[in-house]
GROMACS .gro file of C-alpha atoms in nm:
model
  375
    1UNK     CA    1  -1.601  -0.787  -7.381
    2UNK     CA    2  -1.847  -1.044  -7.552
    3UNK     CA    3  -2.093  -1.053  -7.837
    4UNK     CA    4  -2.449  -1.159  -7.808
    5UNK     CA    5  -2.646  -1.270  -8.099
    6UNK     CA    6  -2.938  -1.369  -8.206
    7UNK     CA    7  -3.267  -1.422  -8.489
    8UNK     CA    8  -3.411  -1.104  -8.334
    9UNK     CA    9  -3.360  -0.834  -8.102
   10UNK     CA   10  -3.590  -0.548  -7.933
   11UNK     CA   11  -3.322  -0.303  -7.949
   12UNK     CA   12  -3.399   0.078  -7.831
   13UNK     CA   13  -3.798  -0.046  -7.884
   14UNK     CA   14  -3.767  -0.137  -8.193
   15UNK     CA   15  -3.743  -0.513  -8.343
   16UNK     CA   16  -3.428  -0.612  -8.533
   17UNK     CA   17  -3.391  -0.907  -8.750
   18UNK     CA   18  -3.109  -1.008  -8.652
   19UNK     CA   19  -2.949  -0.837  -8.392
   20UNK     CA   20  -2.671  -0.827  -8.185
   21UNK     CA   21  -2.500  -0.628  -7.855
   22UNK     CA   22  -2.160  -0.578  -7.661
   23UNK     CA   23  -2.151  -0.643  -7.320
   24UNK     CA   24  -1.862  -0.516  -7.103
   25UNK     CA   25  -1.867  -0.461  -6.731
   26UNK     CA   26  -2.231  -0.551  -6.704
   27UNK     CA   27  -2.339  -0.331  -6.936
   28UNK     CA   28  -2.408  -0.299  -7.326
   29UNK     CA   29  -2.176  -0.115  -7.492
   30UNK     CA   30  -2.313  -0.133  -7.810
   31UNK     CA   31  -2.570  -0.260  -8.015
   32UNK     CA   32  -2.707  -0.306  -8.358
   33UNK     CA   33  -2.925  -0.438  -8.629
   34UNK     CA   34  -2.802  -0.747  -8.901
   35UNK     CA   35  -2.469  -0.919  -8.837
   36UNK     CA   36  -2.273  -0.886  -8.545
   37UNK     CA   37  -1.954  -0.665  -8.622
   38UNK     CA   38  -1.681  -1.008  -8.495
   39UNK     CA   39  -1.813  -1.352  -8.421
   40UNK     CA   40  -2.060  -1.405  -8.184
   41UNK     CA   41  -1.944  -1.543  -7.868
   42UNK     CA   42  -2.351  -1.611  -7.754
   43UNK     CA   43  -2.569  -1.675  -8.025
   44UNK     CA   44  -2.921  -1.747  -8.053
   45UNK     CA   45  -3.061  -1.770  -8.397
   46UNK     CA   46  -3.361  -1.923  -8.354
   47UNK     CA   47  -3.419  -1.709  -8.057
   48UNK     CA   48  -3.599  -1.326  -7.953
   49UNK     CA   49  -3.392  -1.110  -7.724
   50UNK     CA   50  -3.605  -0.876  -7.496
   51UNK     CA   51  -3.502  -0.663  -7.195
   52UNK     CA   52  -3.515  -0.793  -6.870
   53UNK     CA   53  -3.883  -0.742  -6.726
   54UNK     CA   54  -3.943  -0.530  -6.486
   55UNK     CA   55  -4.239  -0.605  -6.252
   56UNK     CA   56  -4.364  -0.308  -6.059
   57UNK     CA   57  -4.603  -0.514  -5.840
   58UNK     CA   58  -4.591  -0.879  -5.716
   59UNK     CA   59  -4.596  -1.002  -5.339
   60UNK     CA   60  -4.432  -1.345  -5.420
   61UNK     CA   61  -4.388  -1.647  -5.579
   62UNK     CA   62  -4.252  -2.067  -5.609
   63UNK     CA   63  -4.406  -2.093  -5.234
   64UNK     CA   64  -4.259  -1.756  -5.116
   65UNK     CA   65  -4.323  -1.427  -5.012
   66UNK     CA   66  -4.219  -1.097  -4.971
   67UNK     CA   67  -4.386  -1.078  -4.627
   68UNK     CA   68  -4.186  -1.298  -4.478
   69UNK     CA   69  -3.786  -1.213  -4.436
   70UNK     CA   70  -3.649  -1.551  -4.502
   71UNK     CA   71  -3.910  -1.632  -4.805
   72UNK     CA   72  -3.731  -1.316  -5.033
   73UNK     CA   73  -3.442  -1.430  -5.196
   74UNK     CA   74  -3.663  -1.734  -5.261
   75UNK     CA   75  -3.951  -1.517  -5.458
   76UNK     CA   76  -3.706  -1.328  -5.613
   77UNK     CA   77  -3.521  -1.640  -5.747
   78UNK     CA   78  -3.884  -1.798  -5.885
   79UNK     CA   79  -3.956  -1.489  -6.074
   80UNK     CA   80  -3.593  -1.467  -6.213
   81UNK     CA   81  -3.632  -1.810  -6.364
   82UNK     CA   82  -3.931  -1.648  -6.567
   83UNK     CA   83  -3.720  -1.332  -6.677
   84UNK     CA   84  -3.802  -1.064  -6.454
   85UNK     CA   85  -3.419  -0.934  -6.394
   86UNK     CA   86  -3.631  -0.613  -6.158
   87UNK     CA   87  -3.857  -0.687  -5.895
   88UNK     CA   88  -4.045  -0.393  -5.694
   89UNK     CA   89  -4.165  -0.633  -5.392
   90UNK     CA   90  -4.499  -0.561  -5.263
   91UNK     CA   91  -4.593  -0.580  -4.904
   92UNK     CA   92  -5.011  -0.599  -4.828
   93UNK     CA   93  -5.195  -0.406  -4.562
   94UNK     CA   94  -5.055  -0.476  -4.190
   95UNK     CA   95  -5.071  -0.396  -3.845
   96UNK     CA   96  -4.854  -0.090  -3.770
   97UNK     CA   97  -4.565  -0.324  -3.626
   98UNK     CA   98  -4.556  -0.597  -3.918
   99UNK     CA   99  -4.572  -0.316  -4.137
  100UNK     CA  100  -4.213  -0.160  -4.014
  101UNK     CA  101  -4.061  -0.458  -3.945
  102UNK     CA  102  -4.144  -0.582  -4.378
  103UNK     CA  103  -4.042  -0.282  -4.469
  104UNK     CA  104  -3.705  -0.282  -4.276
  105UNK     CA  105  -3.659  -0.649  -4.416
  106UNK     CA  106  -3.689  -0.585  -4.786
  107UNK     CA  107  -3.518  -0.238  -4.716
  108UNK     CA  108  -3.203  -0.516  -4.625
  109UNK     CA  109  -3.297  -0.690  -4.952
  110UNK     CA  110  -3.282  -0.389  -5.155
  111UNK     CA  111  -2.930  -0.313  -5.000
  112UNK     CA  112  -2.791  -0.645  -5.102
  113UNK     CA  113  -2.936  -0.607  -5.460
  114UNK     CA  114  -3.220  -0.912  -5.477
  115UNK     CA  115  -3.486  -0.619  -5.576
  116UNK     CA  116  -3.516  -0.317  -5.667
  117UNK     CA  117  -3.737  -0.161  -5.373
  118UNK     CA  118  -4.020  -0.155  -5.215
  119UNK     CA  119  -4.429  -0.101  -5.293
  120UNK     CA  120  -4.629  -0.060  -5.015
  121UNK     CA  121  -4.969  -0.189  -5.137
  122UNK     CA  122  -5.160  -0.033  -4.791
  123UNK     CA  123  -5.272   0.032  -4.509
  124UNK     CA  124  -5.409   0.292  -4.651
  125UNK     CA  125  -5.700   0.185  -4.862
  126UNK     CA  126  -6.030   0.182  -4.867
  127UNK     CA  127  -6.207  -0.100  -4.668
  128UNK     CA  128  -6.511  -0.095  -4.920
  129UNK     CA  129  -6.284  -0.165  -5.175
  130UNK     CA  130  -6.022  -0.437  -4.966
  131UNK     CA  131  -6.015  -0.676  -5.215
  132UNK     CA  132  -5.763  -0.965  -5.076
  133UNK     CA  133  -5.631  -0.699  -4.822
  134UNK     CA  134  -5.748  -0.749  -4.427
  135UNK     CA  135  -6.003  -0.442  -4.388
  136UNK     CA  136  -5.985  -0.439  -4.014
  137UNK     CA  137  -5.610  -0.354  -4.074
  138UNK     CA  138  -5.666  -0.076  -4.301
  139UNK     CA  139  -5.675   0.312  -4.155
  140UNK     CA  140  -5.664   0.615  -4.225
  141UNK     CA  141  -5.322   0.837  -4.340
  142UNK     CA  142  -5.116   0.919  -4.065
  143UNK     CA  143  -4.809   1.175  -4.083
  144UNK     CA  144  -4.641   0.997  -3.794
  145UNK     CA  145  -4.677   0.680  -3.895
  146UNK     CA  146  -4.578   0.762  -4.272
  147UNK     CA  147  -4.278   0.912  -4.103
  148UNK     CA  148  -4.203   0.642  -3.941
  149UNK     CA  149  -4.243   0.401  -4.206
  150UNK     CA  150  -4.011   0.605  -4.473
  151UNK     CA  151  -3.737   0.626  -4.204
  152UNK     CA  152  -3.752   0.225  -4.169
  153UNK     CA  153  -3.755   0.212  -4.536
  154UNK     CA  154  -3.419   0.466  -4.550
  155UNK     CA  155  -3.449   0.514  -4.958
  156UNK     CA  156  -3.637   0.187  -5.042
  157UNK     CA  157  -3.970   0.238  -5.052
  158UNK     CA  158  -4.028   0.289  -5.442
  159UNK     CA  159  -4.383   0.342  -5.500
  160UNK     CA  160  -4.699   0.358  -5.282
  161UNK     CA  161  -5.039   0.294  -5.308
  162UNK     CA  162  -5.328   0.479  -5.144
  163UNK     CA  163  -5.693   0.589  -5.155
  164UNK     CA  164  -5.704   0.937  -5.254
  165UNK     CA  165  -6.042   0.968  -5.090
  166UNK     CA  166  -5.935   0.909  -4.704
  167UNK     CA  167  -5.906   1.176  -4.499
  168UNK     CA  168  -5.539   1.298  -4.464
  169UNK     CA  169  -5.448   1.120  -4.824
  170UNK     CA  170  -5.356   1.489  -4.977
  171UNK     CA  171  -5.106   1.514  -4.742
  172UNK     CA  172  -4.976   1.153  -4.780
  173UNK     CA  173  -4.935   1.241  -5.125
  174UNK     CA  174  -4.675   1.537  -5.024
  175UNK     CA  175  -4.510   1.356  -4.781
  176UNK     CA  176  -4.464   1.065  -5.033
  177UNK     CA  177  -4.368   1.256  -5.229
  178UNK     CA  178  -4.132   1.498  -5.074
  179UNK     CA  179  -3.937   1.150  -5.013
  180UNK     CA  180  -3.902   1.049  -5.392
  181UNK     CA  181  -4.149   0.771  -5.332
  182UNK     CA  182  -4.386   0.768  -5.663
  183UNK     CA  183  -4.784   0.784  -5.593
  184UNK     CA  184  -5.021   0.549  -5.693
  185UNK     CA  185  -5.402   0.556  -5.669
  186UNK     CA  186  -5.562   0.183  -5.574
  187UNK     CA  187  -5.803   0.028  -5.382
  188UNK     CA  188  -5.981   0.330  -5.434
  189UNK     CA  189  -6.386   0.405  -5.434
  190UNK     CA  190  -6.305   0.775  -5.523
  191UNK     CA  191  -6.476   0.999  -5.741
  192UNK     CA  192  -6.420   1.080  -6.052
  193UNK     CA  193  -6.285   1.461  -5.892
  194UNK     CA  194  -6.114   1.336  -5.617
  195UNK     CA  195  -5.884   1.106  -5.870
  196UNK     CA  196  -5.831   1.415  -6.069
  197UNK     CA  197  -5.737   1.638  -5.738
  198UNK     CA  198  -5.488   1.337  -5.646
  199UNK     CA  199  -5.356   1.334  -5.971
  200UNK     CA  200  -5.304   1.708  -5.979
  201UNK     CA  201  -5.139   1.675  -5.605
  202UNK     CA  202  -4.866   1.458  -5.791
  203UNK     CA  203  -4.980   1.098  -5.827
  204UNK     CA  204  -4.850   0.921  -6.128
  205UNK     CA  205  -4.958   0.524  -6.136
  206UNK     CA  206  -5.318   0.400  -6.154
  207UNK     CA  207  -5.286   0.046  -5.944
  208UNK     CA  208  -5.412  -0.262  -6.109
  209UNK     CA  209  -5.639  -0.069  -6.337
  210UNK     CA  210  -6.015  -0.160  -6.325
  211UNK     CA  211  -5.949  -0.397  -5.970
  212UNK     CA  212  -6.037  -0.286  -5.671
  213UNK     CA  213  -6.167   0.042  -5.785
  214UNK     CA  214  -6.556   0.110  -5.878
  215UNK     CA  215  -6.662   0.033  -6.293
  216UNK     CA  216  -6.688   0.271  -6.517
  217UNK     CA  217  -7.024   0.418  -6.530
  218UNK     CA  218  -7.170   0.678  -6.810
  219UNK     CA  219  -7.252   0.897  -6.514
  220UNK     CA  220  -6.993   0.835  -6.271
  221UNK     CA  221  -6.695   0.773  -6.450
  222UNK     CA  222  -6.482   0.659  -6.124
  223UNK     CA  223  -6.121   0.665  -6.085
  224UNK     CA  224  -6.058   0.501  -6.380
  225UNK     CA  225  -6.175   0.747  -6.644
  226UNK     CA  226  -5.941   0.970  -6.454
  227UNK     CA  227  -5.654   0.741  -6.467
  228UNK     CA  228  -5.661   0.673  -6.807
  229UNK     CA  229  -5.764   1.035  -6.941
  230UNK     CA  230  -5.388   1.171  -6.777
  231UNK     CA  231  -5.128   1.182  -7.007
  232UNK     CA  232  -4.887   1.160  -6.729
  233UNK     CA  233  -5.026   0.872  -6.547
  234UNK     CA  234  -4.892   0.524  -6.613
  235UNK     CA  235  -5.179   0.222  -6.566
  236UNK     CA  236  -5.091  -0.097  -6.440
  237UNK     CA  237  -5.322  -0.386  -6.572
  238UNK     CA  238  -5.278  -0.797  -6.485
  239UNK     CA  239  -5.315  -0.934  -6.844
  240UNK     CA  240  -5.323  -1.279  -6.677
  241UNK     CA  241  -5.677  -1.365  -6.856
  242UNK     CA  242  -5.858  -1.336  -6.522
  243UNK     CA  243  -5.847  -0.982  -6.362
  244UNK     CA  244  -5.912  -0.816  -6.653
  245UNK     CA  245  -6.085  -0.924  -6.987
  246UNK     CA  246  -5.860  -0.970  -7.303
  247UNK     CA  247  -6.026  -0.715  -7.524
  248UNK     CA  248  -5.994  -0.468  -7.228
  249UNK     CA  249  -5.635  -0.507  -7.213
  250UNK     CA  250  -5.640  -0.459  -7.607
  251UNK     CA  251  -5.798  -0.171  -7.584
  252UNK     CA  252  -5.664   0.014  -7.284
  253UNK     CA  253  -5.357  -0.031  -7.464
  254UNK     CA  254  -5.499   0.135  -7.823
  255UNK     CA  255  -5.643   0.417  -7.611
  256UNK     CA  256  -5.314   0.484  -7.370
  257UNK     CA  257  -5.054   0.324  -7.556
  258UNK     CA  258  -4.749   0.097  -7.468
  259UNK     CA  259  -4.597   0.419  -7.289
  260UNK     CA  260  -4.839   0.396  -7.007
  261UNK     CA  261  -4.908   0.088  -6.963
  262UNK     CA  262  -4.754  -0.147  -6.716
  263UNK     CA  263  -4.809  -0.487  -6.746
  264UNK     CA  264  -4.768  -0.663  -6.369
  265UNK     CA  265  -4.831  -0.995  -6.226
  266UNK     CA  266  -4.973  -0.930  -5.869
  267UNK     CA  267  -4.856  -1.243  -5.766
  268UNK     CA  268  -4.838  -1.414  -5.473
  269UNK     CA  269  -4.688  -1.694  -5.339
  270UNK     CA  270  -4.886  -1.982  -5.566
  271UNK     CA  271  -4.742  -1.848  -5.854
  272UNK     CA  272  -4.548  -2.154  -5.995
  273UNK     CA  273  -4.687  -2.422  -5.751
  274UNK     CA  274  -5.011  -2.627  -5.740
  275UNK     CA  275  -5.411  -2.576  -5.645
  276UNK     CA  276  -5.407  -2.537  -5.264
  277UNK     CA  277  -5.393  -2.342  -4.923
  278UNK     CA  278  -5.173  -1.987  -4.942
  279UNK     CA  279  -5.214  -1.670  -4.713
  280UNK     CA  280  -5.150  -1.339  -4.873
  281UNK     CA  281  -5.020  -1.170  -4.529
  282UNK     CA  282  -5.306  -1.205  -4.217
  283UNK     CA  283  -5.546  -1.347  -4.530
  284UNK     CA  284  -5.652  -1.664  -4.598
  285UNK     CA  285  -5.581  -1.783  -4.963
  286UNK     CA  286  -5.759  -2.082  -5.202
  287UNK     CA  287  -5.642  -2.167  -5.518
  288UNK     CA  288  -5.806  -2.334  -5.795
  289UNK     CA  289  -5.774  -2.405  -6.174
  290UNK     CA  290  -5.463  -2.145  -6.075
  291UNK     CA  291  -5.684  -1.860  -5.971
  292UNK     CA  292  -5.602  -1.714  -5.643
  293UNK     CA  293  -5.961  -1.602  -5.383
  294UNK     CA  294  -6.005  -1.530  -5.088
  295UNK     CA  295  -6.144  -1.803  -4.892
  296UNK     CA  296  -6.462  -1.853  -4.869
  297UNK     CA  297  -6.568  -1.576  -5.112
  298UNK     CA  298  -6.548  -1.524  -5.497
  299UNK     CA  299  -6.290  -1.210  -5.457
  300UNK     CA  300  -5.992  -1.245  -5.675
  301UNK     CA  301  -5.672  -1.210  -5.443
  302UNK     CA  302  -5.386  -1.181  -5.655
  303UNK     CA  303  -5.238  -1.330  -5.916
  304UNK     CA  304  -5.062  -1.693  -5.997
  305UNK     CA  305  -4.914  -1.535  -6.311
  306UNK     CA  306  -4.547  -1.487  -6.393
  307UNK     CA  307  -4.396  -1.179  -6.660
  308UNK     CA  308  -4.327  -1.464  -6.935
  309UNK     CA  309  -4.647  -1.604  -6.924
  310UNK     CA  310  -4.810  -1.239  -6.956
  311UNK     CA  311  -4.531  -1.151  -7.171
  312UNK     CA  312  -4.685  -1.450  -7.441
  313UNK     CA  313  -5.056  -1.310  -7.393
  314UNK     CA  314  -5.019  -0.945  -7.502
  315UNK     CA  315  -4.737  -1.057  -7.790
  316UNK     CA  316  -4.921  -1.393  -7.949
  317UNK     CA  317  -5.034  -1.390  -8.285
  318UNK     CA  318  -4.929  -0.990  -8.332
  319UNK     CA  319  -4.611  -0.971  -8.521
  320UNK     CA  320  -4.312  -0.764  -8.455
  321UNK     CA  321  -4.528  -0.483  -8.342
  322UNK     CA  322  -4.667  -0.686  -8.041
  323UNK     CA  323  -4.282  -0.795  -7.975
  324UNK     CA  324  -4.240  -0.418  -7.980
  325UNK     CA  325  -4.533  -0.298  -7.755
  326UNK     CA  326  -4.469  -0.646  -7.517
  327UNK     CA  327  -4.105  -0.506  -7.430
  328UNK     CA  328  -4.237  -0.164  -7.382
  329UNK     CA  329  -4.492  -0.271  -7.126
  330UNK     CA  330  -4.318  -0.534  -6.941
  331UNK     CA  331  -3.997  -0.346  -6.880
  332UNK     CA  332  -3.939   0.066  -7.059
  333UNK     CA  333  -4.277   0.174  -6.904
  334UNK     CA  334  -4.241   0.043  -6.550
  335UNK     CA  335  -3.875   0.161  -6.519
  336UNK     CA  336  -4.018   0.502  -6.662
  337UNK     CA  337  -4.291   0.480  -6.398
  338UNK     CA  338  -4.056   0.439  -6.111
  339UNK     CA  339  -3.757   0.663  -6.231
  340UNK     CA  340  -3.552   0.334  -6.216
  341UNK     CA  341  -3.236   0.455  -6.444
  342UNK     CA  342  -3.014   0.216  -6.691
  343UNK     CA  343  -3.263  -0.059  -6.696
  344UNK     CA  344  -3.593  -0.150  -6.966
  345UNK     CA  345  -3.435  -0.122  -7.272
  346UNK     CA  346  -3.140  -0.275  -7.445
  347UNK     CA  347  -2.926   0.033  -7.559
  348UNK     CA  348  -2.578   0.152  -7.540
  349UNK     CA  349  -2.501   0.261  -7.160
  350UNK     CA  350  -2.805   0.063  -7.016
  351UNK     CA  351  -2.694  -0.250  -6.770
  352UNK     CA  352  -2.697  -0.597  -6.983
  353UNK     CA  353  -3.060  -0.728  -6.843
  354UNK     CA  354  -3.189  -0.950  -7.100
  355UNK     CA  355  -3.442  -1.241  -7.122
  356UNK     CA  356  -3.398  -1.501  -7.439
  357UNK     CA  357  -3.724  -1.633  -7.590
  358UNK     CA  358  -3.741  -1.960  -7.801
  359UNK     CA  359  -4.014  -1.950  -8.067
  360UNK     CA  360  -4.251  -2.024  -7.856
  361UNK     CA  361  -4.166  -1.737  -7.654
  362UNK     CA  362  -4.032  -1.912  -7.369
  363UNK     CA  363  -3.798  -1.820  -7.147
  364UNK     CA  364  -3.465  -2.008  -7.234
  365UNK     CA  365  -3.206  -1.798  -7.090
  366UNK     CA  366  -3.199  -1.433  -6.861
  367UNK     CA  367  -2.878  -1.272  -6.794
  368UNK     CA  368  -2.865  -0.964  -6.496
  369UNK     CA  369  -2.596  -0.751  -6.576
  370UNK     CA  370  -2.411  -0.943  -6.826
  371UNK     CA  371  -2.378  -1.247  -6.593
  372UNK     CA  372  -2.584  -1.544  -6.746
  373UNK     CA  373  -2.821  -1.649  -6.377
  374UNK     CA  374  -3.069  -1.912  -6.548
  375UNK     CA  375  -3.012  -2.125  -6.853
   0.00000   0.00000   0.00000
């Protein structure tokens, strides 16, 4: 049993100045605003405490990714550094072989506890709307192959993301969902009506809001008017000053709230290493002034971003209530999204995932579980 202290705390969502918690057995077993009830045996005064982020969507990182077997520990352990104690790892649009054989490989990654599951970001999407994805991979829903690929997955497969316009995607949906995996709607050029009839069939998560999905348009609202007008649909957006506008982010967030949004990285392997070459599965990756396209074009293809860095974007300059509405996005809403349980929030019962911030809101120290893993 040991005390953790420090100048602030986002306890239960709400900011405490100071605050401290009691960890036992990997978990907090209690918690609390002012001074610590017996002297501190960790303490931080000049120092925010945050849960651990949780990022819903990322395909790497630090030179690795989740495609390849031997790069996930690796990824995992980059994105760690930066305080993301929950990782959903993302695999990208494959061939019907790759596509079992990643999913069997981060199946054996979830088993031995390096993430939290899986997000299968394709195959089926829309080729109009590919973005960094390979479009002559993409096809069309298929019950035998979605069979197939939840039986390699055996519980791991977390979330999914498909176009709700594709023939066969209603059916997907059940399936999916029938198997506890959580529905999201991406890399979509549906209609306004066919987001709302996927929505109504059970999806929950709008994928990267506003990418890879057709603008908003007075007379065709798209998917993401649809997205955003369900109160039971979370909306992931890359605050990473690139995929989406700043004062889109800000107001997204006034018009949904800190509930439903999930902020994610998308990133991919260049995250934490310089300009260069990368490949984001069969595609072919440049990177400059630390934005990520696919070669040869001016499409954006994921993200070099990290949760700490987007953490510091949405929470700059806005007080305790952007402290606040920060920890809700980067860690209660996603675990919320995904029905992850005991994890996003630092409360009594909930496992001891936390990420200490210096002033500057850098990361400075992340426990998982109670066990300090970078300091």
């Amino acid at each position: 049993m040991r005390v953790i202290a420090a100048g602030a705390m986002v306890l239960d969502g709400a900011v405490r100045r100071p605050g401290w918690l009691e960890v036992s057995d990997g978990r907090i077993v209690d918690c609390g605003g002012g001074p610590p009830p017996r002297p501190a045996d960790e303490d931080f005064p000049d120092c925010v405490v945050v849960p651990g982020f949780i990022d819903m969507h990322v395909h790497g990182g630090g030179g690795a990714s989740y495609t390849d077997p031997d790069g996930v520990d690796a990824a995992a352990g980059f994105h760690l550094r930066h305080g993301t104690t929950t990782t959903l790892a993302s695999l990208v649009t494959a061939a019907p072989a790759e596509l079992i054989a990643g999913v069997r490989a981060l199946a054996a990654a979830t088993r031995r506890g390096t993430i939290a599951g899986i997000h299968l970001e394709g195959p089926w999407l829309s080729r109009s709307r590919c973005g960094a994805h390979d479009p002559a991979r993409m096809r069309d829903p298929d019950a035998e192959e979605i069979d197939a690929v939840l039986s390699a997955g055996a519980g791991a497969i977390r979330m999914v993301t498909l176009a709700p316009e594709l023939p066969g995607a209603e059916d997907a949906i059940r399936r999916f969902l029938d198997a506890g995996v959580v529905v999201a709607v991406g890399h979509t050029d549906a209609t306004y009506e066919q987001t709302k009839r996927a929505i109504d069939a059970g999806a929950t998560v709008g994928t990267h809001l506003f990418n890879a999905m057709p603008p908003l348009h007075h007379r065709e609202p798209g998917p993401a008017l649809a997205l955003l007008q369900d109160a039971g649909v979370t909306v992931e957006l890359i605050a990473d000053g690139v995929h989406v506008h700043p004062e889109v982010v800000r107001a997204v967030m006034a018009a949904a709230g800190a509930d439903r949004v999930a902020l994610v990285t998308d990133a991919i392997a260049a995250a934490g290493r310089a300009d260069g070459a990368f490949r984001l599965g069969a595609v072919a990756i440049d990177v400059a002034a630390g934005v990520a396209r696919v070669r040869g074009t001016s499409t954006i293809a994921g993200s070099t971003a990290t949760m700490d860095a987007i953490f510091r974007r949405v929470a700059a300059d806005a007080g305790d209530a952007g402290l606040q509405a920060a920890a809700r996005m980067t860690a209660a809403t996603p675990a919320r999204a995904l029905g992850l349980q005991r994890v996003g929030t630092l409360r009594a019962g909930f496992e001891a995932n936390l990420v200490v911030l210096d002033g500057a809101l850098d990361v400075t120290a992340v426990t998982v579980r109670g066990e300090w893993r970078h300091t």
